[in-house]
PDB file of C-alpha atoms in Angstrom:
ATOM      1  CA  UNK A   1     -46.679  14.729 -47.544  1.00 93.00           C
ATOM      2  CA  UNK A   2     -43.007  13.394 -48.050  1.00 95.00           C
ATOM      3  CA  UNK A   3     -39.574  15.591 -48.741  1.00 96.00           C
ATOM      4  CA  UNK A   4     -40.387  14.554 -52.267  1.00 95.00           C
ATOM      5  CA  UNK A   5     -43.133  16.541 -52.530  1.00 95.00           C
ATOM      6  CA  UNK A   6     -41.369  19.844 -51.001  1.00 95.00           C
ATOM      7  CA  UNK A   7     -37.891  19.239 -52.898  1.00 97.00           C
ATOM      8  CA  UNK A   8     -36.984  21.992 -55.382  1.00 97.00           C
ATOM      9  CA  UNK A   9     -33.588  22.725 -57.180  1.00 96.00           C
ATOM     10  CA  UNK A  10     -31.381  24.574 -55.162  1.00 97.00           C
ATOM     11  CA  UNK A  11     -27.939  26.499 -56.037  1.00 96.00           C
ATOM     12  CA  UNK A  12     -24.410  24.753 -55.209  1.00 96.00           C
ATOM     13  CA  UNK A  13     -21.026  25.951 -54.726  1.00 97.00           C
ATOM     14  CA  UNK A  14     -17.921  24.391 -54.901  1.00 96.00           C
ATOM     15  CA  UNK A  15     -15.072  24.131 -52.036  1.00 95.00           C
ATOM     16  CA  UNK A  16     -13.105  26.044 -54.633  1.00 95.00           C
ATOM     17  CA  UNK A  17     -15.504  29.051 -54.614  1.00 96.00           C
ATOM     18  CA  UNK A  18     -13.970  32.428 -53.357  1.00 96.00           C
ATOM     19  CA  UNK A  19     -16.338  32.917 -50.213  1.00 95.00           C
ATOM     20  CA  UNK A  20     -16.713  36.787 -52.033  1.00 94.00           C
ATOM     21  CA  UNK A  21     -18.819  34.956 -54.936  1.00 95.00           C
ATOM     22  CA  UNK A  22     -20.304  32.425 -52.329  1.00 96.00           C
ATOM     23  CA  UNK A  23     -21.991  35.702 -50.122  1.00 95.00           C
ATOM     24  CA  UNK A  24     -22.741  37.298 -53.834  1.00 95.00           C
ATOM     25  CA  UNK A  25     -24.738  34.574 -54.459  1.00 96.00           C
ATOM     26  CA  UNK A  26     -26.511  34.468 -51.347  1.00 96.00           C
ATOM     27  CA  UNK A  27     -27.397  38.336 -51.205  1.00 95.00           C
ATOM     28  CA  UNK A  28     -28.576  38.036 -55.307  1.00 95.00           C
ATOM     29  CA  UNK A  29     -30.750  35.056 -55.178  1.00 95.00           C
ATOM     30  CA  UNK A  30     -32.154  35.827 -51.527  1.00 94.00           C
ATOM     31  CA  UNK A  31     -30.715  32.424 -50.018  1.00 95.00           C
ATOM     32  CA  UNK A  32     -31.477  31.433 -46.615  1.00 95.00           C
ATOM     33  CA  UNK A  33     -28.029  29.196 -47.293  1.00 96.00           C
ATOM     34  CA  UNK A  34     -25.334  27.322 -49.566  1.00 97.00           C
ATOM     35  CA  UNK A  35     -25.084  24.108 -50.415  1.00 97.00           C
ATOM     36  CA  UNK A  36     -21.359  23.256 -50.890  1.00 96.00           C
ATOM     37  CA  UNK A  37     -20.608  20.317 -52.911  1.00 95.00           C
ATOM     38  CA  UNK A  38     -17.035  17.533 -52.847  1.00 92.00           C
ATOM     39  CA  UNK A  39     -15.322  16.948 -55.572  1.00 90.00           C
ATOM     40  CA  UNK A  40     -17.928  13.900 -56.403  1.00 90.00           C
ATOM     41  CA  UNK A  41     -21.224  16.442 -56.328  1.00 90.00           C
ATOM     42  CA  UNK A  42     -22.041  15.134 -53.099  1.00 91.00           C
ATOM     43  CA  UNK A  43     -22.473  17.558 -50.151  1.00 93.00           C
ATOM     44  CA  UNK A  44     -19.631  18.094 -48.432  1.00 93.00           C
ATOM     45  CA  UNK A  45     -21.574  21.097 -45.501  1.00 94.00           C
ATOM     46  CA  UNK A  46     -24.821  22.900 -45.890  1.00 95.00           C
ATOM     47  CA  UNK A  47     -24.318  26.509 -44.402  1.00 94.00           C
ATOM     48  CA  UNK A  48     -26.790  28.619 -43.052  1.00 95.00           C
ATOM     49  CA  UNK A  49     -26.825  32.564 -44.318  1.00 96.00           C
ATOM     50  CA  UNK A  50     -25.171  33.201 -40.891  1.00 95.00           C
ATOM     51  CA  UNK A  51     -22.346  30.895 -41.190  1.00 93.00           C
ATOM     52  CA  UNK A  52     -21.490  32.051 -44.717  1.00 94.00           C
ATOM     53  CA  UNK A  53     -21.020  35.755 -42.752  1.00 93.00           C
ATOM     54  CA  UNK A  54     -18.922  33.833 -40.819  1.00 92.00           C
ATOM     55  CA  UNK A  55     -16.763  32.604 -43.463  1.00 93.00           C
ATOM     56  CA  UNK A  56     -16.294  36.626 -44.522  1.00 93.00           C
ATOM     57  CA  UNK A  57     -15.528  37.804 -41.321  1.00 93.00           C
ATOM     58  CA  UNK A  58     -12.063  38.048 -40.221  1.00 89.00           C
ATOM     59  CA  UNK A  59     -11.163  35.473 -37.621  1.00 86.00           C
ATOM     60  CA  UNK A  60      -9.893  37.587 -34.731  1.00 85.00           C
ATOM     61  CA  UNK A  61     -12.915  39.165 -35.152  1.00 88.00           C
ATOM     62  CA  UNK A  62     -15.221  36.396 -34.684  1.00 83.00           C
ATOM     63  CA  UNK A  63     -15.530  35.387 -31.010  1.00 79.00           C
ATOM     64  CA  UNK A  64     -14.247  39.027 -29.630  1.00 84.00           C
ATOM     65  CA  UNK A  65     -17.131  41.963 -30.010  1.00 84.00           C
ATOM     66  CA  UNK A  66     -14.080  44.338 -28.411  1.00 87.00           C
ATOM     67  CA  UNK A  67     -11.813  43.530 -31.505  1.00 88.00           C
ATOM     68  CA  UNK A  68     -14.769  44.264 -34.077  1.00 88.00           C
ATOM     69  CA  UNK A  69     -15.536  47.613 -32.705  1.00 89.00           C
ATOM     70  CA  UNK A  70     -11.964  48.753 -32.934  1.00 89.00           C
ATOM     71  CA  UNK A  71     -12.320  48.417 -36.779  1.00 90.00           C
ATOM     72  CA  UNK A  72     -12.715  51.638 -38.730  1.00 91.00           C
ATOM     73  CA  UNK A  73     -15.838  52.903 -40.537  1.00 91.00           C
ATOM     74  CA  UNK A  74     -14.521  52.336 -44.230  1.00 90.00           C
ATOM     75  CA  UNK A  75     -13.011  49.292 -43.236  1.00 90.00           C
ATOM     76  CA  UNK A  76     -15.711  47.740 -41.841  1.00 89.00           C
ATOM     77  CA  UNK A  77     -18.069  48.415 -44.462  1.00 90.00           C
ATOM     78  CA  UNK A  78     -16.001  46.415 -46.700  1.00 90.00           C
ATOM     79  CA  UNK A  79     -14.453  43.969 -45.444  1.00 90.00           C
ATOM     80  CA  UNK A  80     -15.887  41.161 -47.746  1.00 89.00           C
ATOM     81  CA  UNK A  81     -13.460  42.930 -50.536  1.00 87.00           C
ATOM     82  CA  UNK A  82     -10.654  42.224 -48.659  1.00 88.00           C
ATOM     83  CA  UNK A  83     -10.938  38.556 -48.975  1.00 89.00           C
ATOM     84  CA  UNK A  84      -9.329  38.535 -52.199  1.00 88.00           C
ATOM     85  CA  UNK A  85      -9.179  34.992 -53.891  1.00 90.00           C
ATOM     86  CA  UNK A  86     -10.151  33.208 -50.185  1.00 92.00           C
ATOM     87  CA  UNK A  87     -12.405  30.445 -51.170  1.00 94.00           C
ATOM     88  CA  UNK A  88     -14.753  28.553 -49.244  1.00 94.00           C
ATOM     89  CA  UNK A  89     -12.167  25.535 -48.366  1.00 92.00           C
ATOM     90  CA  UNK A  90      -9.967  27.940 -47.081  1.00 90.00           C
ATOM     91  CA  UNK A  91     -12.175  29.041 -44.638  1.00 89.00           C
ATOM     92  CA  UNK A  92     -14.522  26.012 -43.807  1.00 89.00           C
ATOM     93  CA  UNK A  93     -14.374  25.308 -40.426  1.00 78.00           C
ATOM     94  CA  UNK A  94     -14.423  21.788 -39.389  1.00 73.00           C
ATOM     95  CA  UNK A  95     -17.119  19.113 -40.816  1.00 73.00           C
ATOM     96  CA  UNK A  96     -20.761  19.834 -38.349  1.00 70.00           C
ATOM     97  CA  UNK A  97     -21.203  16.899 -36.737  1.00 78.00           C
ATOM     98  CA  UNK A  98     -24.717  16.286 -38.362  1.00 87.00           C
ATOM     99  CA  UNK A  99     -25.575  17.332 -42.017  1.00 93.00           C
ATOM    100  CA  UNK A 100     -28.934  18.821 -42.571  1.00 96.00           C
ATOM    101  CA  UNK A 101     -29.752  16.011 -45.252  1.00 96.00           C
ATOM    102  CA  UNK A 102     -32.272  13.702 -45.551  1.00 96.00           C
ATOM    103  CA  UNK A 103     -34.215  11.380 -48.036  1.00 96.00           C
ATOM    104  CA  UNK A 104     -37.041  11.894 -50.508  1.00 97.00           C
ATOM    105  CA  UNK A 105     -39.115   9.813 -48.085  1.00 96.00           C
ATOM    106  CA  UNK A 106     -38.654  12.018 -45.047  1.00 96.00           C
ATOM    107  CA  UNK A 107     -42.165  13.388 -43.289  1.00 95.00           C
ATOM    108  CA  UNK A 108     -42.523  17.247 -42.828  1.00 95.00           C
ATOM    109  CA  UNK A 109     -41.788  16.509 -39.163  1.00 95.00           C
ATOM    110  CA  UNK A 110     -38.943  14.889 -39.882  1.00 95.00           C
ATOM    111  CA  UNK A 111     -37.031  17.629 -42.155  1.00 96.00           C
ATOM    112  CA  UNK A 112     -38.626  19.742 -39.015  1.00 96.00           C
ATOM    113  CA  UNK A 113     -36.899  18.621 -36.473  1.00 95.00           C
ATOM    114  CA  UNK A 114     -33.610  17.852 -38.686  1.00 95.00           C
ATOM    115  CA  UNK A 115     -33.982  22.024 -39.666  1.00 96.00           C
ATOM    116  CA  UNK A 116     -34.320  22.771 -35.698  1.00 94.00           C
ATOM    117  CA  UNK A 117     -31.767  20.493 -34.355  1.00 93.00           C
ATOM    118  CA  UNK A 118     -28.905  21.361 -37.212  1.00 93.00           C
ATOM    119  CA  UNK A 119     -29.910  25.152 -37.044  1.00 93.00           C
ATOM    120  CA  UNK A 120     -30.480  24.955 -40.713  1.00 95.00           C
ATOM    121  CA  UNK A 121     -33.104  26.624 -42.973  1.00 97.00           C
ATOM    122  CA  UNK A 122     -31.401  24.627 -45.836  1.00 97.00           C
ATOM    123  CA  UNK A 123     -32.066  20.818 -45.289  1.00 97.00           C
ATOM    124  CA  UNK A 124     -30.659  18.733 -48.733  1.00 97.00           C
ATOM    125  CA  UNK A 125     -32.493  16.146 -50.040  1.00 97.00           C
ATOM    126  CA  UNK A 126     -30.367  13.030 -51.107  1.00 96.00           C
ATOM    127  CA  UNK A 127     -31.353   9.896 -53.074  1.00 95.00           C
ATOM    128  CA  UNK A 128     -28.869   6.913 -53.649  1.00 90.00           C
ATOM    129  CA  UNK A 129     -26.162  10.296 -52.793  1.00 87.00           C
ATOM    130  CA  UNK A 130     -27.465  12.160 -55.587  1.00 92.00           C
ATOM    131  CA  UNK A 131     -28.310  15.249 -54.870  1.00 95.00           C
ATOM    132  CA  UNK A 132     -32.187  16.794 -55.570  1.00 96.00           C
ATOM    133  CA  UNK A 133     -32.483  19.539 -54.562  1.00 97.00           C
ATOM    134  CA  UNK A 134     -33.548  21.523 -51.226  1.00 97.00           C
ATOM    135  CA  UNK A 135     -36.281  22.036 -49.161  1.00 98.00           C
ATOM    136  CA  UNK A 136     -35.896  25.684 -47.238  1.00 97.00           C
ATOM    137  CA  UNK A 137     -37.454  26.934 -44.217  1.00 97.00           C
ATOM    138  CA  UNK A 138     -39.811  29.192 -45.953  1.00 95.00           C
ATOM    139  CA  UNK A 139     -41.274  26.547 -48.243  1.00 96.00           C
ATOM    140  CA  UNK A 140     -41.812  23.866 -44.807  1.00 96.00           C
ATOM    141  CA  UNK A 141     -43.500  26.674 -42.859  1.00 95.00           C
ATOM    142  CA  UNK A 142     -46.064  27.522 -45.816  1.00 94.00           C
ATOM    143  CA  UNK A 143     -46.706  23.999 -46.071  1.00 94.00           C
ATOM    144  CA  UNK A 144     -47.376  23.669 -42.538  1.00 93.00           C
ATOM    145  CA  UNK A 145     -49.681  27.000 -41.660  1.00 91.00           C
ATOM    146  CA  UNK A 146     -51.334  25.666 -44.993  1.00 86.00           C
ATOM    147  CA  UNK A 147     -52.031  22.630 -44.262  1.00 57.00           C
TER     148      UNK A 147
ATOM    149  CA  UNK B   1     -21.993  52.539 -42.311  1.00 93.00           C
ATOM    150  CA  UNK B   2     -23.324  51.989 -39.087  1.00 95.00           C
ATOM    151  CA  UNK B   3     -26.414  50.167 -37.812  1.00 96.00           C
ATOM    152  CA  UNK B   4     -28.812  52.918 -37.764  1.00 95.00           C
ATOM    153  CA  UNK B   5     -28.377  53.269 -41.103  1.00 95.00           C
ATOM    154  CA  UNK B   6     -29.416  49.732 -42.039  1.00 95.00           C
ATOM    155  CA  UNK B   7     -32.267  49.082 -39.445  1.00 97.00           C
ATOM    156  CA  UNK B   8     -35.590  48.723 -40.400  1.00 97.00           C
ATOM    157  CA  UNK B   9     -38.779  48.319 -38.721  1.00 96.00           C
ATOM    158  CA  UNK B  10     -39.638  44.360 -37.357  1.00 97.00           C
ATOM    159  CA  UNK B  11     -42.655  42.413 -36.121  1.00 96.00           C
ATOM    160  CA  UNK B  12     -41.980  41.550 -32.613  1.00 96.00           C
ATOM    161  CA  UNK B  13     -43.944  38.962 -30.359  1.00 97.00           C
ATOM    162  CA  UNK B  14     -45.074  38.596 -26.953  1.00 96.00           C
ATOM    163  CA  UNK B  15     -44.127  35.540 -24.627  1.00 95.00           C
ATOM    164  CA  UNK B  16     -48.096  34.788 -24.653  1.00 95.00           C
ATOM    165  CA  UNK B  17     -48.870  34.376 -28.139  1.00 96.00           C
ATOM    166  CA  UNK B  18     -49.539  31.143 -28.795  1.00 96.00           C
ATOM    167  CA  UNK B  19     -46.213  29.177 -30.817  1.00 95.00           C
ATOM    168  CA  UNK B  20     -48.712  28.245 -33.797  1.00 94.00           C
ATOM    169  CA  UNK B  21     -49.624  31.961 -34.213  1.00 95.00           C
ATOM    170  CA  UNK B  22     -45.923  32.626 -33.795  1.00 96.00           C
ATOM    171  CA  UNK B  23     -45.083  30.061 -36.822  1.00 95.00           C
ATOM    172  CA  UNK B  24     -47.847  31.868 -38.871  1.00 95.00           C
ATOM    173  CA  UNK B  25     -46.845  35.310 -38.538  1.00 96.00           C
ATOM    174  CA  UNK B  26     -42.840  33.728 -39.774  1.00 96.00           C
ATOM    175  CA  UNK B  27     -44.667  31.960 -42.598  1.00 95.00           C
ATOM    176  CA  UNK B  28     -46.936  35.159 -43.608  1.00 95.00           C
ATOM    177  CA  UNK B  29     -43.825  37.584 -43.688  1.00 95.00           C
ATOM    178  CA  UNK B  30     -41.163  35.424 -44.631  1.00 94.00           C
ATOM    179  CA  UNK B  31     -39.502  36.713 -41.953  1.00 95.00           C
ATOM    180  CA  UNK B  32     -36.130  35.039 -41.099  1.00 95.00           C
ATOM    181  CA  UNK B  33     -36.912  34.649 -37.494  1.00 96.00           C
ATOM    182  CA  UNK B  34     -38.818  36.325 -34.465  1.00 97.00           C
ATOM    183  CA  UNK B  35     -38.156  39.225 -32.084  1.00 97.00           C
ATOM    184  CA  UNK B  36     -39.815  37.928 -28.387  1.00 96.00           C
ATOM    185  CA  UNK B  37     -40.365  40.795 -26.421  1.00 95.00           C
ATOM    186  CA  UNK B  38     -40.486  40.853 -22.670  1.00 91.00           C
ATOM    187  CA  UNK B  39     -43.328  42.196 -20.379  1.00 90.00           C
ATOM    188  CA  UNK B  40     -41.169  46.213 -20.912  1.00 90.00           C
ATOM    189  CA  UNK B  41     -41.331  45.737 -24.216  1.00 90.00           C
ATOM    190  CA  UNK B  42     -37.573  44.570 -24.351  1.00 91.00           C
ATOM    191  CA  UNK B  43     -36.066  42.034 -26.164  1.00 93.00           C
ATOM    192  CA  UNK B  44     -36.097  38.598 -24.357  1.00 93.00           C
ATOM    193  CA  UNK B  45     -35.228  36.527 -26.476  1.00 94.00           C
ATOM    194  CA  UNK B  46     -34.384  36.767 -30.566  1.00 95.00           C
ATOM    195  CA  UNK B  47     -35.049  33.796 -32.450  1.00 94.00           C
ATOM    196  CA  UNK B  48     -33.700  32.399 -36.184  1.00 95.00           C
ATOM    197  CA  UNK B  49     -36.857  30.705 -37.992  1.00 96.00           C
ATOM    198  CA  UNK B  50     -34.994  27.528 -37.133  1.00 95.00           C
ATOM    199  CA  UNK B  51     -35.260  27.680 -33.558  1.00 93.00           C
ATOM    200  CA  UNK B  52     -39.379  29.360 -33.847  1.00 94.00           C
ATOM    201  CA  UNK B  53     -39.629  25.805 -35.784  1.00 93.00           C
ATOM    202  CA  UNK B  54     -38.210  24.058 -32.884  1.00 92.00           C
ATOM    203  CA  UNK B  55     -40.918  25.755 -30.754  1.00 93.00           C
ATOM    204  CA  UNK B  56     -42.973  24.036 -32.299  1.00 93.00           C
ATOM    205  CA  UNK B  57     -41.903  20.429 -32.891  1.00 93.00           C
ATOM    206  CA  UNK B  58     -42.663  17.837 -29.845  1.00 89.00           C
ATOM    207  CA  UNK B  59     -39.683  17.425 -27.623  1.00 86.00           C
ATOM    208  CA  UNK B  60     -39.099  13.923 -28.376  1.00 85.00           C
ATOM    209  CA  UNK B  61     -38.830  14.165 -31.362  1.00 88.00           C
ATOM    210  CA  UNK B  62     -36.280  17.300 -31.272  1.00 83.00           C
ATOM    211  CA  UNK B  63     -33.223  15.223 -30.868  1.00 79.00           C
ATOM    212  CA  UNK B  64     -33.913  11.765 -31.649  1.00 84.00           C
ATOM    213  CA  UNK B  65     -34.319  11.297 -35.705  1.00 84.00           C
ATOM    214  CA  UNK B  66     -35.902   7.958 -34.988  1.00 87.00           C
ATOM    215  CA  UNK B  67     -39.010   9.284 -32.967  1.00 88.00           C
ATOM    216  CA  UNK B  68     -39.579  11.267 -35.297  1.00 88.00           C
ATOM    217  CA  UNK B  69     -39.739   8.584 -38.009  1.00 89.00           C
ATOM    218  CA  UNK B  70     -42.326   6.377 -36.352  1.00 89.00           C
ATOM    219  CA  UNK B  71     -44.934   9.305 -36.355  1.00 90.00           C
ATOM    220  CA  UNK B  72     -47.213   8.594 -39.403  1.00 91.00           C
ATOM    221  CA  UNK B  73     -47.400  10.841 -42.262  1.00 91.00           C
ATOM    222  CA  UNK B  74     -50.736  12.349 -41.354  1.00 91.00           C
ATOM    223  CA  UNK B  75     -49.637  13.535 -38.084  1.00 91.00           C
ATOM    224  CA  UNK B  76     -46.425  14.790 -39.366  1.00 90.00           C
ATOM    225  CA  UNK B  77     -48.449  16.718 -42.129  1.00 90.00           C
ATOM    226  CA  UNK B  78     -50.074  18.613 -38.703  1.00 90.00           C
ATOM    227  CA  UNK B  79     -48.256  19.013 -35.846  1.00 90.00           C
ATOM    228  CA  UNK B  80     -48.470  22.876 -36.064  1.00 89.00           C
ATOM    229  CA  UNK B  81     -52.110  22.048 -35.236  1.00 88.00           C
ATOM    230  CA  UNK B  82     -51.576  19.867 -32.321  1.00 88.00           C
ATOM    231  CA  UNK B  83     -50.011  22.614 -30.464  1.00 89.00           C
ATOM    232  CA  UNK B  84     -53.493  24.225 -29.347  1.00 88.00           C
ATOM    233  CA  UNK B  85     -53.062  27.162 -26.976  1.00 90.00           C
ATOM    234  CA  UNK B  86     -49.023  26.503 -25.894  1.00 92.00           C
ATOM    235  CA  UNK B  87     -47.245  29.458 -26.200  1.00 94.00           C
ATOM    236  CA  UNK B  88     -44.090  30.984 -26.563  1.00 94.00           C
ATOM    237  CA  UNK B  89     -43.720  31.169 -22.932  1.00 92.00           C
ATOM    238  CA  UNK B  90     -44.344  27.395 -22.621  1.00 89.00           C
ATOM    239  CA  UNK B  91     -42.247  26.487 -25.431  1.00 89.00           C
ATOM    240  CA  UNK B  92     -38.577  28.508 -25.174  1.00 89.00           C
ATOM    241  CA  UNK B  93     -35.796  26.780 -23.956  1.00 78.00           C
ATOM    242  CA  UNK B  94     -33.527  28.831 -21.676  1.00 73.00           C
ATOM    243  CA  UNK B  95     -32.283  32.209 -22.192  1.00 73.00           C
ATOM    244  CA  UNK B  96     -29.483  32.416 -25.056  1.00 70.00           C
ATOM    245  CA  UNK B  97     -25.883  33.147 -23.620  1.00 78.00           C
ATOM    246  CA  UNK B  98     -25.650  36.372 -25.908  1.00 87.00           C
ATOM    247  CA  UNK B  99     -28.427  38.266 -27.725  1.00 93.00           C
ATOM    248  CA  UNK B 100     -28.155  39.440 -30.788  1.00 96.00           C
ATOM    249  CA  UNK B 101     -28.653  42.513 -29.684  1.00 96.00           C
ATOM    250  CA  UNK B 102     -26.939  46.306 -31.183  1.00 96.00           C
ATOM    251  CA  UNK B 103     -26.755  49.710 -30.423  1.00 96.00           C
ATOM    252  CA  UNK B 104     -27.090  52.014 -33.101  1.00 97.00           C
ATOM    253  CA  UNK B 105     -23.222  52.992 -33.745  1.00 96.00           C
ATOM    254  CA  UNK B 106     -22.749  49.051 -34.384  1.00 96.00           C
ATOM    255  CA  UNK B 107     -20.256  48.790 -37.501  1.00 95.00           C
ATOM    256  CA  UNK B 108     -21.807  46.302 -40.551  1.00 95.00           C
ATOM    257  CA  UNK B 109     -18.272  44.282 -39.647  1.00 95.00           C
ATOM    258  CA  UNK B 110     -19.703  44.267 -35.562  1.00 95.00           C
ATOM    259  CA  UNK B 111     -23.248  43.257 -36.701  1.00 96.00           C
ATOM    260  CA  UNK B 112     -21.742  40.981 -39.541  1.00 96.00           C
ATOM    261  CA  UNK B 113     -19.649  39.503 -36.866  1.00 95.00           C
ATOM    262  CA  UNK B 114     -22.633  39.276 -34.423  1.00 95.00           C
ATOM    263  CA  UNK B 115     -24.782  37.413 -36.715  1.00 96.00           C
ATOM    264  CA  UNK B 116     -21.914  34.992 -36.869  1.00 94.00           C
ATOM    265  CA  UNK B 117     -21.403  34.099 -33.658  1.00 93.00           C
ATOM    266  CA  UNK B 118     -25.022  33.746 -32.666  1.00 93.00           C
ATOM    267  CA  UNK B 119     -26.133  32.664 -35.375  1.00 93.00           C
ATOM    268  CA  UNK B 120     -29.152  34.464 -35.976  1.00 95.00           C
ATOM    269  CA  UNK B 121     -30.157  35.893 -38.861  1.00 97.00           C
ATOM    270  CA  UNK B 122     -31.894  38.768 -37.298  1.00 97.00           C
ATOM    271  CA  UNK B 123     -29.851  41.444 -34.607  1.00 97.00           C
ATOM    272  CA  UNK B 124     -32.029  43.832 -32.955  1.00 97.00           C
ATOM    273  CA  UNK B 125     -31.114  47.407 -32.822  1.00 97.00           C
ATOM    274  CA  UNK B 126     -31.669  48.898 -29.214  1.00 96.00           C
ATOM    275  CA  UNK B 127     -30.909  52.568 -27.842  1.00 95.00           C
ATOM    276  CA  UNK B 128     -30.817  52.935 -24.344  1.00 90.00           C
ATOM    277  CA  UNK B 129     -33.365  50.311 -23.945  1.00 87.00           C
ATOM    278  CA  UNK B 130     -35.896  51.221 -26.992  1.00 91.00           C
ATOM    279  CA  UNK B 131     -36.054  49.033 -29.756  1.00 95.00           C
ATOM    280  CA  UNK B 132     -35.577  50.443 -32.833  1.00 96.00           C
ATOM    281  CA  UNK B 133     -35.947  47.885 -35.303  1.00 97.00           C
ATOM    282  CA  UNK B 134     -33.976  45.495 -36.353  1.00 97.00           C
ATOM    283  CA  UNK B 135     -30.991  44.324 -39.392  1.00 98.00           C
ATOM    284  CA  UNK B 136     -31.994  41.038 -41.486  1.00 97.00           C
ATOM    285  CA  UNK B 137     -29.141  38.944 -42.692  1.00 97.00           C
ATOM    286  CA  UNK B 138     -30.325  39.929 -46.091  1.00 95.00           C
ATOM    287  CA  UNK B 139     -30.400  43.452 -45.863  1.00 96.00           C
ATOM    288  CA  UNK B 140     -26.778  43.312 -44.048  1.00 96.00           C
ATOM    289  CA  UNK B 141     -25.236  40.775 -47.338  1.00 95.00           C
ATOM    290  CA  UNK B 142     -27.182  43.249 -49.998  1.00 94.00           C
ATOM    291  CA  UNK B 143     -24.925  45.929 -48.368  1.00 94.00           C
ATOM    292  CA  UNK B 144     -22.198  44.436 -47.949  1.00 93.00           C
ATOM    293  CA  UNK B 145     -22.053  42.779 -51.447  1.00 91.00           C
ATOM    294  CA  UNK B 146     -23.418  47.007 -52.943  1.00 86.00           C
ATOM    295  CA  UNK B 147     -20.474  48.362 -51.535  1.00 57.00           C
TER     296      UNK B 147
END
């Protein structure tokens, strides 16, 4: 069994996305991550679920569990609304140093140990830098307790 | 909002059970990862589906794409099977710096925040040493995109 095989369409977003809609998306289709796209269709980062949180949640915030607890209540429990227009460029943080993507031809151990080493239950699969689709976590851990 | 109002009962694992079983139960549930519990019944380690995957994918081929290439399709179709008896014991790397680990008061921002920085879409709620259950990334982002 190849990527091919396991490949199935998978929602983008744009760099010019406000991160509101991007987490939107994620929490109404059930996600396990975004696919953000360049300006050419190409993908530009994969995020996991976690690390579009992380695009929501104020920076100061972040790294210090101190400054997060001195939020209030009402304030933390919406604090995606207060993004306003922010959009997913905007708060990007540098390029990962590996891209979860691979090729149609890729073996299941392959997009295994790309999903394990990247920390990503999104892995894209590319062909001549078109995109195909996805191949999630879920969907490579059926295969494999199935096969 | 706080965290005992979003936490939710979670299947939890023992360092013995063997990694494939481990994989199983994640495939089974679609759960997004695995709470390991220590010989107390504590937490010892949490663990994002990624990293139960990397349990389970030979060590060589973990950070070297090539090695993982050269194994034939066949094998890479079954390496879940090839694990035999190895457990979770056998198999985790060393202890995470930080846990994702909450006490009931937790704020969504402080969980939202947590998941963030350790990446995992799973946090375990704990009081005074019991575990209570635990917030999925999902059930945090369908909150925080309700409200």
């Amino acid at each position: 069994m190849r990527a091919h095989d396991l490949v199935a369409p998978f929602p983008t977003v744009t760099l010019d996305l406000p991160v509101e809609q991007a987490a939107r998306l994620l929490a109404d289709q059930d996600l396990p991550g975004l696919i953000v796209l360049d300006e050419r269709g190409r993908p530009f980062s994969i995020l996991p679920g976690t690390q579009v949180l992380r695009l929501a949640v104020p920076r100061y915030c972040q790294d210090d569990p101190a400054l997060a607890r001195v939020i209030d209540e009402a304030h933390a429990d919406t604090f995606l609304r207060a993004l306003g227009e922010r959009t997913v460029r905007d708060s990007l943080p540098g390029r990962p140093r590996e891209l979860p993507v691979t090729d149609p031809d890729a073996t299941l151990l392959e997009v295994a140990a790309l999903m394990a080493r990247t920390h990503s239950p999104v892995v894209a699969v590319v062909d001549g830098g078109e995109l195909l689709g996805a191949i999630t976590l879920q969907a490579l851990m059926d295969r494999l307790v199935g096969t």
